Coordinates of C-alpha atoms in Angstrom, one line a residue:
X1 CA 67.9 152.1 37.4
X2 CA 71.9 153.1 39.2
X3 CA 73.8 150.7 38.5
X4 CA 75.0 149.0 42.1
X5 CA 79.2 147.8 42.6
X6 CA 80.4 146.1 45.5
X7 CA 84.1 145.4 45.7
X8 CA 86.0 141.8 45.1
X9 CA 86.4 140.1 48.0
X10 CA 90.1 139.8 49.8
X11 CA 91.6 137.1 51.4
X12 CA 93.0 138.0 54.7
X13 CA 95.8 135.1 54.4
X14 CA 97.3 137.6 51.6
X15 CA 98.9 139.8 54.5
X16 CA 102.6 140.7 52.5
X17 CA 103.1 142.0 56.4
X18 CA 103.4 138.3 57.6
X19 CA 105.1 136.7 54.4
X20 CA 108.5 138.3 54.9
X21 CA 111.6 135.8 53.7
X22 CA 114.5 138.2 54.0
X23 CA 116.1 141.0 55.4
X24 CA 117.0 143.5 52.6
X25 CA 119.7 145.7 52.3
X26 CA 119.0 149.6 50.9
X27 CA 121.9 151.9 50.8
X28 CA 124.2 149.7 52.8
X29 CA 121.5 149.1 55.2
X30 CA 119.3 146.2 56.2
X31 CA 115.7 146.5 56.3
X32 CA 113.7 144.9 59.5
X33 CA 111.8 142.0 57.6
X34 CA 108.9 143.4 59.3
X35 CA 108.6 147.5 59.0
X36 CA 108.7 148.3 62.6
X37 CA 106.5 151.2 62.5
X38 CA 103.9 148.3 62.0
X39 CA 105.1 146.5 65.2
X40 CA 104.4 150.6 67.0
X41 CA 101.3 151.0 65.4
X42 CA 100.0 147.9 66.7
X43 CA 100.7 148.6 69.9
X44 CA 98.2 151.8 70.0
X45 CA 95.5 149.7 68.6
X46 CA 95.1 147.3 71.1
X47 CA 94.1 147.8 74.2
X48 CA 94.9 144.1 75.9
X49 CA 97.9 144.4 73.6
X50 CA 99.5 147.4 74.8
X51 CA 98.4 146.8 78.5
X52 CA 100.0 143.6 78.9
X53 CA 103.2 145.0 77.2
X54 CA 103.2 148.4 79.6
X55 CA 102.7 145.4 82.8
X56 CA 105.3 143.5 82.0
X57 CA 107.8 146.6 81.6
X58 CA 106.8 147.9 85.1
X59 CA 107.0 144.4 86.8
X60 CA 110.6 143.5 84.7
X61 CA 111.9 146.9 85.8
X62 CA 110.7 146.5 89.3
X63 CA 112.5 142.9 89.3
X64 CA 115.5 143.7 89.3
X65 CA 118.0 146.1 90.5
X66 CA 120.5 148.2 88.4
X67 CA 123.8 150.4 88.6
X68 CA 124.0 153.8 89.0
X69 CA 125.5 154.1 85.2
X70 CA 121.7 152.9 83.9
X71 CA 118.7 154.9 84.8
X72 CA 115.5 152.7 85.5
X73 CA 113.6 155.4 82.9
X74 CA 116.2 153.8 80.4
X75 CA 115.9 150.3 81.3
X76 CA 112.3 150.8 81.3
X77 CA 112.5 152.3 77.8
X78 CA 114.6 149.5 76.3
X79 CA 112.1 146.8 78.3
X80 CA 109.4 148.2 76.0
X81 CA 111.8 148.2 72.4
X82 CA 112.2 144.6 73.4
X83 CA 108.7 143.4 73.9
X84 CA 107.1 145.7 70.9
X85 CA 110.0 145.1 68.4
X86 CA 112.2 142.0 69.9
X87 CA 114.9 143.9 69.9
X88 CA 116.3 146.3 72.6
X89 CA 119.2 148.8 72.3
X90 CA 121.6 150.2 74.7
X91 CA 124.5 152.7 74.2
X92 CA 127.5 152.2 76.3
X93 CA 129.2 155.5 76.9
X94 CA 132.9 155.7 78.2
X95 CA 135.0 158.4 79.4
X96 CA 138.2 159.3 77.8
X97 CA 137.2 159.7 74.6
X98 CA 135.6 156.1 74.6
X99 CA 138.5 154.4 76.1
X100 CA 138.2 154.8 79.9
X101 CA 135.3 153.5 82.2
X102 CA 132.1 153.2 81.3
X103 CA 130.2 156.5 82.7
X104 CA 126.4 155.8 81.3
X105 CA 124.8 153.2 79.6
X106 CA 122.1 154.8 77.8
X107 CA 118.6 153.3 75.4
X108 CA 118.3 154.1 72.0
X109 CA 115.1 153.8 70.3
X110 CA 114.9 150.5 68.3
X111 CA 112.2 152.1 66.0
X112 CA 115.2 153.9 64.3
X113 CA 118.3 151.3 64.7
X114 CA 119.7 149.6 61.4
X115 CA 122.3 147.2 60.9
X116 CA 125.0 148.2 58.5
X117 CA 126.2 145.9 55.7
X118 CA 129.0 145.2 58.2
X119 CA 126.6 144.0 60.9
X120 CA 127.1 147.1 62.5
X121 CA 125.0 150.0 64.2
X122 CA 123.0 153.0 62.8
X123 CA 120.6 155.3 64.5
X124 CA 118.8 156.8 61.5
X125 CA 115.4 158.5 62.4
X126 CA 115.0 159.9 59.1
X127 CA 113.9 157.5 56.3
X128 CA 114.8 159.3 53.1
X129 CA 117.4 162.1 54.7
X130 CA 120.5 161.5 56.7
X131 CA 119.8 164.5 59.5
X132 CA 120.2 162.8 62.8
X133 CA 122.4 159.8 61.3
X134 CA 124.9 158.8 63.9
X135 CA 127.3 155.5 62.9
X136 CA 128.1 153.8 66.2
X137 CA 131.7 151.9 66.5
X138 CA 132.4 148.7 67.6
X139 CA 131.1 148.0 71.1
X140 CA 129.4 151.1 71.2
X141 CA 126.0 149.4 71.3
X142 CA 124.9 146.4 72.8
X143 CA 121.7 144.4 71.4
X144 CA 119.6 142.0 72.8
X145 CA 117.1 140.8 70.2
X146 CA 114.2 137.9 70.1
X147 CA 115.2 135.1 67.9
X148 CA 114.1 134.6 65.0
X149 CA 113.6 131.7 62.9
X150 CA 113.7 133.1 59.4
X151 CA 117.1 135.6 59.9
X152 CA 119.9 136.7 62.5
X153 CA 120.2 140.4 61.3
X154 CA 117.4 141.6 63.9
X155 CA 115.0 140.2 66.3
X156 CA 111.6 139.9 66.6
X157 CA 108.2 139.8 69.0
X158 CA 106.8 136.6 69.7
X159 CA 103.2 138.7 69.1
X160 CA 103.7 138.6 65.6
X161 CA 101.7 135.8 65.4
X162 CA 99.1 137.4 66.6
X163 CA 98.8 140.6 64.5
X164 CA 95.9 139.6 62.7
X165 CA 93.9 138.5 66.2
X166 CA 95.2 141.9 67.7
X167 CA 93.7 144.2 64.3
X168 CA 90.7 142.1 64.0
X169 CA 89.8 143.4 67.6
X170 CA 90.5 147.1 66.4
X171 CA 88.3 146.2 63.4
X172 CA 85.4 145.3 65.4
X173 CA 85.9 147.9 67.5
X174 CA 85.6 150.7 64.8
X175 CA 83.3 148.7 62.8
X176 CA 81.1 149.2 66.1
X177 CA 81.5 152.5 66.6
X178 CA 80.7 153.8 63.0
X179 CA 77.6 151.3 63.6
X180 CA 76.2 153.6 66.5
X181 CA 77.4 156.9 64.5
X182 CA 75.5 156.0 61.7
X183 CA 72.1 155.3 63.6
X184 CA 72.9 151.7 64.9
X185 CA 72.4 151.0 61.1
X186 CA 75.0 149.9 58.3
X187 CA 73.3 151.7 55.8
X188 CA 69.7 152.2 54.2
X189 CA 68.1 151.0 50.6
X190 CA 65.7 153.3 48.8
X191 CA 63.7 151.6 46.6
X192 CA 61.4 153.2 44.1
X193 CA 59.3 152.4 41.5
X194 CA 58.6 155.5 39.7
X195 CA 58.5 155.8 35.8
X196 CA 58.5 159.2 35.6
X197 CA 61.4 160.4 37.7
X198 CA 64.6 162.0 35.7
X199 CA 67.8 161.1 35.7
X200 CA 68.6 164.4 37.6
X201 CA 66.1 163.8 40.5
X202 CA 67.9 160.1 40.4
X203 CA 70.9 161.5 41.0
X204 CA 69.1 163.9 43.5
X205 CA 68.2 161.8 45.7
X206 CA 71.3 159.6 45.4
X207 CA 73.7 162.6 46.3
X208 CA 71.1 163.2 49.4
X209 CA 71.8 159.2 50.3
X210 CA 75.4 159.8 49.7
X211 CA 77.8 159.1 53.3
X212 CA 78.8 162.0 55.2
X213 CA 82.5 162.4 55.3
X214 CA 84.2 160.2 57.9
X215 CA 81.4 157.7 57.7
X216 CA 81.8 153.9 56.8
X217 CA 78.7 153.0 55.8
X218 CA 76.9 153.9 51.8
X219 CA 73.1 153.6 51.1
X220 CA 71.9 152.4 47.8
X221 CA 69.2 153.7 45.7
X222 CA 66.9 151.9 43.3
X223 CA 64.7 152.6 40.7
X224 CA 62.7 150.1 39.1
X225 CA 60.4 152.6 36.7
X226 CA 57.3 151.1 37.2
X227 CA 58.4 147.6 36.1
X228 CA 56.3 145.8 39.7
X229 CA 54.0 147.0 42.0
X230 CA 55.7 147.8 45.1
X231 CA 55.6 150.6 46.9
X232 CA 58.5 152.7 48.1
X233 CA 60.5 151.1 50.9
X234 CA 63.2 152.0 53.0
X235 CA 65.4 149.3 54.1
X236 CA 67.9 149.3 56.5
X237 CA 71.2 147.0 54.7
X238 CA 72.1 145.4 58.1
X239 CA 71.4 145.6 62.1
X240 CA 73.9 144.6 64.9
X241 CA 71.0 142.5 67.0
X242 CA 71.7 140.4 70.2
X243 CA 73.0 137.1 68.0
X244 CA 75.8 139.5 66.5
X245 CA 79.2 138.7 67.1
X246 CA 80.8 141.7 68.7
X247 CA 81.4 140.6 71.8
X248 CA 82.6 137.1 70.8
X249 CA 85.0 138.6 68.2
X250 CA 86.5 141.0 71.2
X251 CA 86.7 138.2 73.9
X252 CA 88.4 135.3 71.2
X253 CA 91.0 138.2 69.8
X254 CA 91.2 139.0 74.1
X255 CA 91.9 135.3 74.5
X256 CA 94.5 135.3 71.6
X257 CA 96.3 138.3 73.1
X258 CA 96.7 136.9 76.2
X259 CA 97.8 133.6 75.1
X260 CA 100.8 135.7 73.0
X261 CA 101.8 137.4 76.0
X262 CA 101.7 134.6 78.6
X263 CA 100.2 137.5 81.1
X264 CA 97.4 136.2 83.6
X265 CA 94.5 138.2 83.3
X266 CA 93.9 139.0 87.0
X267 CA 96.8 140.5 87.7
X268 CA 95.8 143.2 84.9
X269 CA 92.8 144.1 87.3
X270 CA 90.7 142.8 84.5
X271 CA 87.7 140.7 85.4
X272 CA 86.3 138.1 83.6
X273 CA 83.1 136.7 83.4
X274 CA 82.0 133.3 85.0
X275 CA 85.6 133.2 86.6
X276 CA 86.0 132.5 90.3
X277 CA 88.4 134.4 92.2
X278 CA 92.0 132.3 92.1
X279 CA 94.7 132.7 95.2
X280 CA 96.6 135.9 93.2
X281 CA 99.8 135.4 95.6
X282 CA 100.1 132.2 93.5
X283 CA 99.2 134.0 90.6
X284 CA 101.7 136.2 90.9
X285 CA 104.7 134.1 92.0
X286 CA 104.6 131.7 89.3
X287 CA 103.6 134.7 86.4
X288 CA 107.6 135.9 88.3
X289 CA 109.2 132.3 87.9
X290 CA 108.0 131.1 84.6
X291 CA 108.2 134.7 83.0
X292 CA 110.0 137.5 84.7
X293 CA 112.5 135.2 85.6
X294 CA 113.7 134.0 82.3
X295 CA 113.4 137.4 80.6
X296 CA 115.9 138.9 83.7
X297 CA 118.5 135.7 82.3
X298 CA 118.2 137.2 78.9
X299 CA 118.9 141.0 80.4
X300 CA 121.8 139.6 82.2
X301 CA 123.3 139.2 78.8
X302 CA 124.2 143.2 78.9
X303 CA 126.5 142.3 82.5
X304 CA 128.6 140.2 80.2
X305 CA 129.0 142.8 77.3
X306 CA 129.9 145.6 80.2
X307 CA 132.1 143.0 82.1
X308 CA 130.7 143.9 85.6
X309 CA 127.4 143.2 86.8
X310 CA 125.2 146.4 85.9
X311 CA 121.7 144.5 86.6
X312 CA 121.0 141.9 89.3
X313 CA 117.5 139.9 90.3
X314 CA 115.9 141.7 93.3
X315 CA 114.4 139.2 95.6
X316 CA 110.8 138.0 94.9
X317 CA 110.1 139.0 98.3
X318 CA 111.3 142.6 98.5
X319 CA 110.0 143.3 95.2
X320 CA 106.3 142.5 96.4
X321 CA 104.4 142.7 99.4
X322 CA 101.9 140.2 99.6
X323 CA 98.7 140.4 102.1

């Protein structure tokens, strides 16, 4: 008979992601307490996750209205930093050698900004190389960052809570997918009972069960050498019926994702089941009072490190039309 392994289970409350303490510093430079390229992954994996993120971008940006010195590409870029890594950069660029007016104010990718052991700024897009390395001065850049509870060195995304809701959806998602590549099946059992097969026609037939590359799911072979009376059978290991839990797994994570981001799902142009249309203008107005609004008063923040009002709030009223 082949022997048969499965592996230990794992706890899922183990995540080393979500049990950060401290920011720590490597070569004079702190580390994020979550790696952000986790944070950007996440956002590609989700499809709830990155939509409400990309809606309330457009609908922020649309809010308000800005200078000529800041392009709405840039404010839309640093928009997005904020609400994927809670923390949002800007450069402030002067004339004169960096003493005269301020001529742009431009975003710098957060995926790639460090703070120094001196609290201040590095862009550093190489992990291991200093190519690219540029050491900002003080009030060069100006950072608005999410609080967090556990540091002050950098912000960060409220969603973080929710990682585990928004890769759980992406497991079930490709969990259901290999499912239908494999034959709407999660994998056969041979079982034999001949006496008189070889260990090379064993292993035969076990190389023939083996997985194709790419493929999630492994059949098992057995061989019980004549020791019952059963005929060969081929089992399949598991099927996805009617009573499986796809759909409840995507519509709970759906429900945790949307509870992170605070967006209402109708304005998203997603409909959900058993849901009666609701009056949207009211929708709308209050998703721009309770939410838009207060993340605007944080924005405003960059008018006082400029010392002139370089953002303002566009009236509700001009920024939407309404039927």
């Amino acid at each position: 008979m082949i022997e048969i392994e499965f592996s230990n289970p794992v706890s899922v409350m183990n995540s080393d992601i979500l049990s950060y303490l401290e920011t720590a510093l490597v070569d004079g430079l702190y580390e994020p307490p979550i790696p952000f390229d986790t944070l950007a992954k996440a956002l590609r994996v989700n499809p709830m996750h990155s939509s409400a993120i990309e809606f309330k971008r457009n609908t922020l940006a649309y809010a308000v209205n800005v200078s000529s010195v800041l392009s709405r590409r840039d404010l839309k870029r640093f928009i997005q930093d904020y609400l994927t890594f809670g923390n949002g950069y800007f450069q402030i660029v002067r004339s004169h050698a960096g003493k005269g007016p301020i001529v742009q104010v431009k975003h710098i990718p957060a995926l790639y900004v460090r703070r120094r052991e001196d609290l201040g700024y590095t862009y550093k897009p190489k992990t291991y190389e200093d190519d690219g390395r540029i050491d900002f001065k003080e009030g060069q850049i100006f950072h608005l960052s999410e609080y967090d509870v556990a540091q002050e060195i950098y912000g960060l995304p409220g969603h973080v809570s929710g990682l585990t809701s928004i890769w759980l959806n992406d497991d079930a998602t490709l969990f259901r997918r290999q499912y239908y590549r494999n034959g709407q099946h999660a994998g056969y059992l041979l079982y034999m009972n001949e006496p008189s097969m070889t260990k090379k026609q064993e292993d035969d037939i076990k190389a023939k069960l083996q997985a194709k590359e790419g493929m999630a799911f492994k059949n098992m072979f057995v061989n019980a050498r004549g020791k019952d009376t059963k005929t060969p059978e081929l089992k399949p290991i598991g099927q996805v019926e009617a009573k499986d839990s796809f759909k409840e797994v995507k519509n709970q994570t759906m429900n945790d994702v949307l509870a992170l981001h605070r967006v209402p799902i109708e304005l998203m142009s997603v409909r959900r089941e058993s849901i009666t249309s609701l009056d949207l203008n009211k929708v709308d107005w209050l998703f721009h009072k309770n939410e838009l609004l207060p993340m605007i008063d944080a924005l405003q923040e960059l008018n006082e490190f400029v010392g002139f009002e370089l953002l303002n709030v566009r009236n509700y009223e001009e920024g939407v039309l309404l039927d």
